Amino acid sequence: MASPLWQAVLGEIEVTIPRASFATWFKNTTLVKSDGQEVVIGVPNVFTKRQLEEKYQSLLEQTLHKNGLQPEKITFTIHQETQLQKDGRTNEPAPVETTQKRQTGQQRQTDWSVKPKSRSNTSNLNSKYTFDNFVVGAGNELAYAASQAIVKNPGEKYNPLFIYSGVGLGKTHLIQAIGNEMFRKNPDICIECITSERFTKEFIASTLQKKTFSDKYRSADVLIVDDMQFIAGKEKTEEEFFHTFNALHQANKQIIISSDQPPNSIPTLEERLRSRFEWGMTADIQPPDLETRMAIIQSKAHQHQTNIPGDVSEYLATHIRSNIRELEGALTKVLAHCEMSGQTPSIPVVEQVLGSSQSKRHRLTQKQIVEKTARYFNVTPHEIMSARREKTVSQPRQISMYLLRNELHLSFPAVAKAVGRKDHTTAIHSVSKIEQSIAEDASMRQTVQQVKEQLYA
Ligand code: ADP
Ligand code: MG
C-alpha cells in the first residue's frame, strides 16, 4: 500500500524541484519505516541512494518536518519491492525511445486494428492515469466522451483533440488515460507523450548542437502534447511543431493536445497553429460540482485502500472547490495524519489538519497580496499599480498577478483589475510567464515560495 505520509512528502518535493530531477530520483521511492528516531526510505538502486544522501538529505528533512516527522536520522535502503513496481512499463517522463517500430522518411500506415501482441513498445505514459479512475461529472462529460471516441476511432473524427481547463482539473489525467487505453488495446502502436516545454527544450538542444531535430514525434502513431500554452511565442519551436502536426495529420495519426485556454485565447500563438488546433474537436473541463468532488475523494481514498466516511468527504468537498489537485492534497494530508496518529478520518480530524491553513487562506485579501509582494521586493503598492515598466517593478507586478490567480483563484479580468490594469490579456500573459519561469528556473521557484510564505506569515 502506498503510504499517505510518503505521498504527502513526495507531493511537496515534486513542486519544489525540477520535474526531471523528481522523476529521476524520487518517483520510485517508498517509505519502508518511520518512527520517532528513524526514517528508512526504499530506493531502486545505488545511484539513487547516493544522490539522495548527497544532494537531497536536507530537503527530505525539511519536508518530513513539515509533515510532522523529526527523525534523528534518515537512511536509505535498496528495496526489492521498489524494483518490482516497474512492471515492464516506465512511468518516467523522459521520452523513451521506441525505435523498433519506427521508419524514417515516408509515414507508414498504422494498422489501428492490430491485436495486442507484446508489451515491448513502451512510452512515457504514467500508468496511474486511467479511464477507470477518472470520475465523470457534468463538467468533464464532453471531454471524457471525446476521449473515449478517440480510443475507438483514432486518427479519424476528432483530430486533433484539444482539451482545455484551469489548473488541476484533470487534463493531464484524461489525455494520459487515452494513451494508456490505446496502449492497452494495442501495444504495437507508437505513442509519444510530451509536454510542450520538453518539446521546446529538445528542439532548442538539437538546434544548439546543430543536429537535425529528432523525427520521433513525426513518426509517432499518437502524439500527446500536454500544456501546449507554453509553446506560445516561441517562434522557431512553433514552426517545428507546425510541421510535425502537418506530417501526422496528413498520415491520419492521432494528435491530442491539452492547454489552459482554448486555442483562440492563447496569447501570441501563431495563427496557422491556432487554426489547426481548431480543426478537430475542442472540449473544455469545468470545475466539478459537489457530487463529483465527493466521488473523486472516494475514488482517491479507494486508491489508498481506505474508506472515507460520507460526512468527511462532503466536508472536504464543500471546503475545497476550485481544484482537484488541492482536494487530493488535502485528502492525502488527512490520511497521512490518521496513519501516524492511529485515528480514523473524521470531521474534527480534518479540521485539525486543515483548519489553520484553510482559514488563513480565507483571510487573505487581494490588497494584502499586492502589499506583501511589494514589500518583499522593496517597492510600493503604488508602483505595482503604476504603468512603470522597469524589471524591478514589472516582475513584482507579475508575481502579484500569479499569486492573485493561484491563491485567490481570481478570474483573469479580476487579476488585472487588482493591479490597476484594464486588459485581462496582460494578466494571462503575466501569470503564464511566471508559471513558466517557476518550471524552468529554480531561483524563481524559490523566490515565489518565499513571497508565498510571507503572505501567510
Ligand atoms: P491538470 O492537468 O488539468 O492541471 P491533472 O490531470 O494533473 O490536472 O489533475 C490533478 C489531479 O486531480 C490528478 O491527480 C488527477 O488524477 C485528479 N483528477 C482530476 N480530475 C479527475 C477526475 N475527474 N477523476 C479523478 N481524478 C481526477
Ligand atoms: Mg496538467
Short mmCIF file of N, CA and C and ligand atoms in Angstrom, two decimals, residues 19 129 165-173 175 195 226-227 229 258 325, ligand 2:
data_model
loop_
_atom_site.label_atom_id
_atom_site.label_comp_id
_atom_site.label_asym_id
_atom_site.label_seq_id
_atom_site.Cartn_x
_atom_site.Cartn_y
_atom_site.Cartn_z
N ARG A 19 11.09 19.04 -12.53
CA ARG A 19 10.34 17.82 -12.81
C ARG A 19 11.23 16.62 -13.12
N TYR A 129 -2.78 7.10 -14.49
CA TYR A 129 -3.91 7.83 -15.06
C TYR A 129 -4.71 6.93 -16.01
N SER A 165 -8.61 23.54 -19.77
CA SER A 165 -9.26 23.83 -18.49
C SER A 165 -8.29 24.60 -17.61
N GLY A 166 -8.77 25.09 -16.49
CA GLY A 166 -7.90 25.69 -15.49
C GLY A 166 -7.02 24.62 -14.87
N VAL A 167 -6.16 25.03 -13.93
CA VAL A 167 -5.22 24.05 -13.36
C VAL A 167 -5.91 23.03 -12.47
N GLY A 168 -5.34 21.85 -12.49
CA GLY A 168 -5.77 20.80 -11.55
C GLY A 168 -7.16 20.26 -11.78
N LEU A 169 -7.64 20.33 -13.02
CA LEU A 169 -8.99 19.84 -13.26
C LEU A 169 -9.03 18.56 -14.09
N GLY A 170 -7.87 17.99 -14.37
CA GLY A 170 -7.89 16.65 -14.97
C GLY A 170 -7.44 16.53 -16.41
N LYS A 171 -6.82 17.59 -16.96
CA LYS A 171 -6.39 17.48 -18.36
C LYS A 171 -5.34 16.39 -18.52
N THR A 172 -4.31 16.49 -17.69
CA THR A 172 -3.22 15.53 -17.83
C THR A 172 -3.74 14.11 -17.59
N HIS A 173 -4.57 13.98 -16.59
CA HIS A 173 -5.14 12.66 -16.30
C HIS A 173 -5.86 12.10 -17.53
N ILE A 175 -5.79 13.00 -20.84
CA ILE A 175 -5.04 12.73 -22.07
C ILE A 175 -4.09 11.54 -21.89
N THR A 195 5.41 17.09 -22.81
CA THR A 195 4.89 18.44 -22.54
C THR A 195 5.46 19.38 -23.59
N ASP A 226 1.11 17.86 -23.76
CA ASP A 226 0.48 18.43 -22.56
C ASP A 226 0.92 19.89 -22.40
N ASP A 227 0.02 20.70 -21.89
CA ASP A 227 0.31 22.12 -21.59
C ASP A 227 0.87 22.86 -22.80
N GLN A 229 0.13 25.61 -23.99
CA GLN A 229 0.26 27.07 -23.88
C GLN A 229 1.72 27.53 -23.80
N SER A 258 -3.39 19.34 -24.77
CA SER A 258 -4.05 20.00 -23.65
C SER A 258 -3.49 21.39 -23.49
N ARG A 325 -6.56 18.98 -7.68
CA ARG A 325 -5.24 18.66 -7.14
C ARG A 325 -5.18 19.07 -5.66
MG MG B 2 -1.54 19.01 -16.32
#
